CSV table of C-alpha atoms in Angstrom, one decimal:
chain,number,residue,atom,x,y,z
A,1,UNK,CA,-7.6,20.2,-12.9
A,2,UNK,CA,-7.5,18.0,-10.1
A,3,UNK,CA,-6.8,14.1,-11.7
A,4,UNK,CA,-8.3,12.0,-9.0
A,5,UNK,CA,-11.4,13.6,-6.8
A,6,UNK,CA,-13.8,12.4,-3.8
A,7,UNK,CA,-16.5,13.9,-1.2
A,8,UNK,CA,-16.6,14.9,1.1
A,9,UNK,CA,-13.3,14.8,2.3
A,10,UNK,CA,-14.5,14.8,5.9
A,11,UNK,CA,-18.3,12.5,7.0
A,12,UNK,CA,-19.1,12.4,10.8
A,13,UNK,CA,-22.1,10.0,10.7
A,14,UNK,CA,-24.4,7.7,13.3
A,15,UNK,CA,-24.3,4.0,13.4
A,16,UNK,CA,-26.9,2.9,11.7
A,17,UNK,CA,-26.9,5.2,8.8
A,18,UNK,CA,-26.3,5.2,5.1
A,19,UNK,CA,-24.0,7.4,3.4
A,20,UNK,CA,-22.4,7.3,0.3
A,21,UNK,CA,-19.2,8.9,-1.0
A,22,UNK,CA,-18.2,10.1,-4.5
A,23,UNK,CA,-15.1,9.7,-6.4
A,24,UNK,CA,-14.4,10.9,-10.4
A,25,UNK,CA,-11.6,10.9,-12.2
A,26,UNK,CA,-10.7,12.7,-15.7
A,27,UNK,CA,-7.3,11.0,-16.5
A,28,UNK,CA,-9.1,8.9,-18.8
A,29,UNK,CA,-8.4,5.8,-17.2
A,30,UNK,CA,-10.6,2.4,-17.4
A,31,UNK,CA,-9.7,1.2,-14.1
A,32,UNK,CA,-10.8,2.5,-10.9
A,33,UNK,CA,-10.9,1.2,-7.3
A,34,UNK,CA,-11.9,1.9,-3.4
A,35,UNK,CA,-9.3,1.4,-0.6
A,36,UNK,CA,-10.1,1.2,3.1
A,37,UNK,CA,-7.1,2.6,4.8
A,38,UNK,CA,-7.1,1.7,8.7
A,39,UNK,CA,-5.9,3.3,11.7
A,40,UNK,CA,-2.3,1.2,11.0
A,41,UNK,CA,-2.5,2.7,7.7
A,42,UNK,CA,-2.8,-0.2,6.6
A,43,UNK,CA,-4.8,0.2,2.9
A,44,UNK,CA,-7.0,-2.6,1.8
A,45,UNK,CA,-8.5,-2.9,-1.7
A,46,UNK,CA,-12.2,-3.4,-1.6
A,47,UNK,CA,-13.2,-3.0,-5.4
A,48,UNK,CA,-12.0,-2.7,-8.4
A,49,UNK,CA,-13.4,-1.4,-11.9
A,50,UNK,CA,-12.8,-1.8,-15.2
A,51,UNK,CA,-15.3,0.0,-18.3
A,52,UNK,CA,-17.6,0.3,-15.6
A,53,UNK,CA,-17.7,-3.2,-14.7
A,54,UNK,CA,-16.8,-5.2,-11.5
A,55,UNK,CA,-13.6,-7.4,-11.6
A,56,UNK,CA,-12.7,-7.4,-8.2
A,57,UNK,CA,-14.9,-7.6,-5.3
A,58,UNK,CA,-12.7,-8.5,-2.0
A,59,UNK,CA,-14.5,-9.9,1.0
A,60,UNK,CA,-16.2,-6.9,1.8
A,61,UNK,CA,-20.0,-7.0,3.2
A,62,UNK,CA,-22.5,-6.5,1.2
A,63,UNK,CA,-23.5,-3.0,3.1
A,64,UNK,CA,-21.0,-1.8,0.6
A,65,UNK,CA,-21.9,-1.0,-2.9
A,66,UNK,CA,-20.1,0.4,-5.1
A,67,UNK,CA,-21.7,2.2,-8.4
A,68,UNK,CA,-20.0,3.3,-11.7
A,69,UNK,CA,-22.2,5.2,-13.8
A,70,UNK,CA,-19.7,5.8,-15.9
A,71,UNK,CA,-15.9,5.0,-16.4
A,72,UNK,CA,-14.8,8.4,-15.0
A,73,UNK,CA,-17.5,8.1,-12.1
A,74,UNK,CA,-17.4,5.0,-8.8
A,75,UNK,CA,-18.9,6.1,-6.4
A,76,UNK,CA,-19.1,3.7,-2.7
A,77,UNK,CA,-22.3,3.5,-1.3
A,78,UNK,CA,-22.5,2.4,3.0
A,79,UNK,CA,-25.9,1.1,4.2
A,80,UNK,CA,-26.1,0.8,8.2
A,81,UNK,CA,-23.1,2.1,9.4
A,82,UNK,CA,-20.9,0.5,12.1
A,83,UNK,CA,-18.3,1.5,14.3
A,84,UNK,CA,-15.6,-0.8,12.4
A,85,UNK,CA,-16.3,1.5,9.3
A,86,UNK,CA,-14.6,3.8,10.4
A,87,UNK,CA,-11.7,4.5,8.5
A,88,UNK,CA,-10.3,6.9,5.6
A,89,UNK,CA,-11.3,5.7,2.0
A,90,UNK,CA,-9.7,6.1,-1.6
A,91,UNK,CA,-10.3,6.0,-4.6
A,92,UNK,CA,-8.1,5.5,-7.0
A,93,UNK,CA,-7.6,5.1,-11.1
A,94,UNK,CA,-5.3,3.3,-13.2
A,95,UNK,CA,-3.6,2.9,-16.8
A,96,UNK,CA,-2.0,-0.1,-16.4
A,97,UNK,CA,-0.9,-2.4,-14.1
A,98,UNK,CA,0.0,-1.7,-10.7
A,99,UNK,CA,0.4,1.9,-11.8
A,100,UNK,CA,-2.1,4.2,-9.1
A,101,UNK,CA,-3.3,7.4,-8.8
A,102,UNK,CA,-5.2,8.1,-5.5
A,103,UNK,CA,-7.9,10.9,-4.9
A,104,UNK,CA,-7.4,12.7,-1.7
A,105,UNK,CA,-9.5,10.5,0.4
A,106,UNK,CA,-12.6,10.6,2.4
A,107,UNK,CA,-12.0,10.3,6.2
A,108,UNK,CA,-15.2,8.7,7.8
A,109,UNK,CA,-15.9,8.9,11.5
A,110,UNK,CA,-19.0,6.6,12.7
A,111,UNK,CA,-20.3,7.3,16.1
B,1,UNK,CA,-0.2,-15.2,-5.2
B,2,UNK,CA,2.4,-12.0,-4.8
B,3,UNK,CA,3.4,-10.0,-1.0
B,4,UNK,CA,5.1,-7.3,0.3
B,5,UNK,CA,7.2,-6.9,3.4
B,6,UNK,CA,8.6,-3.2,4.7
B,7,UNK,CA,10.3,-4.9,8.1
B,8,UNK,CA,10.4,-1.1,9.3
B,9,UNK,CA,7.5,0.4,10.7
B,10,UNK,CA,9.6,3.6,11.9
B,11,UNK,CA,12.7,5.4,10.7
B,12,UNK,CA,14.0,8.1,12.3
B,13,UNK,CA,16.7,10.4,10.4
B,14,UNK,CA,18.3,13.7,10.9
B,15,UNK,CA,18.0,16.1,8.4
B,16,UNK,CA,20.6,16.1,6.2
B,17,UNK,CA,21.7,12.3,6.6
B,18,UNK,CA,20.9,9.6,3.9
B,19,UNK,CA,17.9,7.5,4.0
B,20,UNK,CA,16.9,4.4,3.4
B,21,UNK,CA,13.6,2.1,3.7
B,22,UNK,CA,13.7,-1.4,3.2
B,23,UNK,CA,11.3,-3.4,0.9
B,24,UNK,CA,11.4,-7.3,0.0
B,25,UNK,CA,8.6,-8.8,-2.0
B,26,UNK,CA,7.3,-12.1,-3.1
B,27,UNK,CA,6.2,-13.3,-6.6
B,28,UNK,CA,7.6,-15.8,-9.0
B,29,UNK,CA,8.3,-13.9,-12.3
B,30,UNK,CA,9.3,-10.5,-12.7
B,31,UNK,CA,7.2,-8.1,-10.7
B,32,UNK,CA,6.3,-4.5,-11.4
B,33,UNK,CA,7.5,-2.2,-8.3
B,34,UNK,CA,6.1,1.1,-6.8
B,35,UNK,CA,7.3,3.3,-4.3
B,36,UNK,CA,4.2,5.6,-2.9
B,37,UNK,CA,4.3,8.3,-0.5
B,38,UNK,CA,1.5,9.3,1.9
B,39,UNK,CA,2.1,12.9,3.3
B,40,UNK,CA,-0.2,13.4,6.4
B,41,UNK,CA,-4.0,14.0,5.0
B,42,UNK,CA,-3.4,13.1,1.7
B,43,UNK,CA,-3.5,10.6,-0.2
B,44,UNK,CA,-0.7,8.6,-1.6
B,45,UNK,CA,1.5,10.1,-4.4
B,46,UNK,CA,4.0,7.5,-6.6
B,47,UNK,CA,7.3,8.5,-5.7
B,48,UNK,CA,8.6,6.1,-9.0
B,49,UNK,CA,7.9,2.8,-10.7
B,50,UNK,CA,9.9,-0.4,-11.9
B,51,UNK,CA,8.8,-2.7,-14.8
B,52,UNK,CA,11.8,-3.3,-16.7
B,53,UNK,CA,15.6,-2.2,-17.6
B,54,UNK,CA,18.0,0.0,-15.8
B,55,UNK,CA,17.4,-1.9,-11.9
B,56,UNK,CA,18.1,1.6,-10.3
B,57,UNK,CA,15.1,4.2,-11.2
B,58,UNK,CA,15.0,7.8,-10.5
B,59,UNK,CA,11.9,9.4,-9.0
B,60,UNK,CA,10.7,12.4,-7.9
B,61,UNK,CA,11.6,14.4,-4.9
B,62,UNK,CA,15.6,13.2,-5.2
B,63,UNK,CA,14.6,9.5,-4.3
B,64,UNK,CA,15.9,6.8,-6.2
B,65,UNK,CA,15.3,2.9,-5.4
B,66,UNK,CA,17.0,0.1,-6.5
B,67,UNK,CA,15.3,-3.5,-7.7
B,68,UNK,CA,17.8,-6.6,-6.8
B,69,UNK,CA,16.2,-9.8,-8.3
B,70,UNK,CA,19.0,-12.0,-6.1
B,71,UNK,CA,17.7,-10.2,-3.1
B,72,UNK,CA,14.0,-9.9,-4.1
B,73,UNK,CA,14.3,-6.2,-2.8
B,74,UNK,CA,13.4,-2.8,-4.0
B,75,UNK,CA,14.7,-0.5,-1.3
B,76,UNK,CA,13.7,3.8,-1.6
B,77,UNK,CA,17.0,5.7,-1.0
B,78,UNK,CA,17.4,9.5,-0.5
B,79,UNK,CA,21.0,10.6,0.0
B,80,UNK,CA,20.0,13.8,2.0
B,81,UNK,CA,16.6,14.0,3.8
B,82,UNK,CA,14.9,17.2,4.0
B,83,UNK,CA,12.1,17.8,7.0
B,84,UNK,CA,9.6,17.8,4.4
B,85,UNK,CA,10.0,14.2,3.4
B,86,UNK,CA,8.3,13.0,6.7
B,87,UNK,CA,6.0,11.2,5.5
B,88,UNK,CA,4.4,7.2,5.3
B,89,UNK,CA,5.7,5.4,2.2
B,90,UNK,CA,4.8,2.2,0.9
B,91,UNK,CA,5.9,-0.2,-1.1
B,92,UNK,CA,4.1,-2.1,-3.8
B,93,UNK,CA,4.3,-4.8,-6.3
B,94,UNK,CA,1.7,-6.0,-9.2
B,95,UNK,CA,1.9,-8.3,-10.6
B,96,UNK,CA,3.2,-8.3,-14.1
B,97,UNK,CA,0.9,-11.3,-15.6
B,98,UNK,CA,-2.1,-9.1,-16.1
B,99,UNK,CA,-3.4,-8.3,-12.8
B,100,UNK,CA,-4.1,-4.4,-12.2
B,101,UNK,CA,-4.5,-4.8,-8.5
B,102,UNK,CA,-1.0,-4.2,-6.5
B,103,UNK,CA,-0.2,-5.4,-3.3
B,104,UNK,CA,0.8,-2.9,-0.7
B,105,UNK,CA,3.1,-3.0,2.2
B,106,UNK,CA,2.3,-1.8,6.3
B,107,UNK,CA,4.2,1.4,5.4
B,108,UNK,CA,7.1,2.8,7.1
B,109,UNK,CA,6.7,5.7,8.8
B,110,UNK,CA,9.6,9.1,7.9
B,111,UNK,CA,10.1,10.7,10.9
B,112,UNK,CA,12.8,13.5,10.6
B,113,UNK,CA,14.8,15.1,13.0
B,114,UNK,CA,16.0,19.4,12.6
């Protein structure tokens, strides 16, 4: 009954390449995001949804596109690939503000 | 617009001894306050939340963090640190006007001693 899901956990990819990865959650939530988390661990909020619509949208280009087919569902699609894309990626649902729950994350290594 | 600041970006404790990281934030009303852990390969857990009352919240695991408006602080304590709380944690606020995005700190980095 895992809250808060993504695959794969592990991509090895090619520059150049499109991948995508999946992420659902069954908390019920209405809010869900993607977070790029760097090699400083820094984590970085690329979008965010809410009812399956997009509210936030942080300068993140436009290779990226996220898709929410449904408010349980946002899944991050990657066109063309790059080094600098490299990184590990949640997702991540909310109730309220602030309040997070993360999926396990998706570690993506671009060659 | 709101921030976060852990000035530590590695703490090293012995088991056993008390613990704690440092967290100062920015924002100009009342902020809602997280503490998250990251356990290596995961992702990140919420150790315990502010948004209003009692400043000093319990969480889970033993920690406990206290919010000082005069200080703009929210620093995680642990009175006795087991090796299995090694570990990233970061800090975050959101902001209590509506938005549902927080802001996270760098992180600080657990490193425990046997």
């Amino acid at each position: 009954d895992t809250a808060v899901s993504q695959t794969p956990k592990y991509l090895v990819t090619q520059m150049g390449n499109d991948k995508s990865i999946k992420c659902e959650q069954n908390l019920g939530h209405d809010t869900m995001y993607w977070y790029k988390q760097d090699s400083k661990k820094f984590l970085k909020i690329m979008f965010s949804y809410n009812n399956k619509e997009l509210i936030i949208n942080e300068t993140v280009p436009n290779r990226f596109s996220p898709k929410s087919p449904d408010k349980a569902h946002l899944n991050l699609h990657i066109n063309s690939l790059e080094l600098g894309d490299s990184a590990v990626y949640f997702c991540a649902s909310s109730p309220s503000v602030g309040l997070q729950f993360f999926g396990p994350g998706t570690r993506l290594t671009v060659l | 617009a709101q921030s976060v600041t852990q000035p530590d970006i590695h703490i090293t404790v012995s088991e056993g001894a008390s613990l704690e990281l440092r967290c100062n934030y920015s924002y100009g009303a009342t902020p809602y306050l997280f503490w998250y852990v990251q356990s290596p390969g995961q992702g990140l857990q919420l150790l315990l939340k502010y948004f209003s009352g009692d400043t000093l919240v319990q969480g889970i695991k033993g920690f406990e963090a206290e919010f000082k408006r005069s200080q703009s602080s929210f620093n995680l304590r642990k009175p006795s640190v087991h090796w299995s709380d090694a570990a990233e944690y970061f800090c975050a606020v959101g902001a209590s006007g509506g938005s549902y995005i927080p802001t996270f700190g760098r992180g600080t980095s657990l490193i425990v001693h046997p």
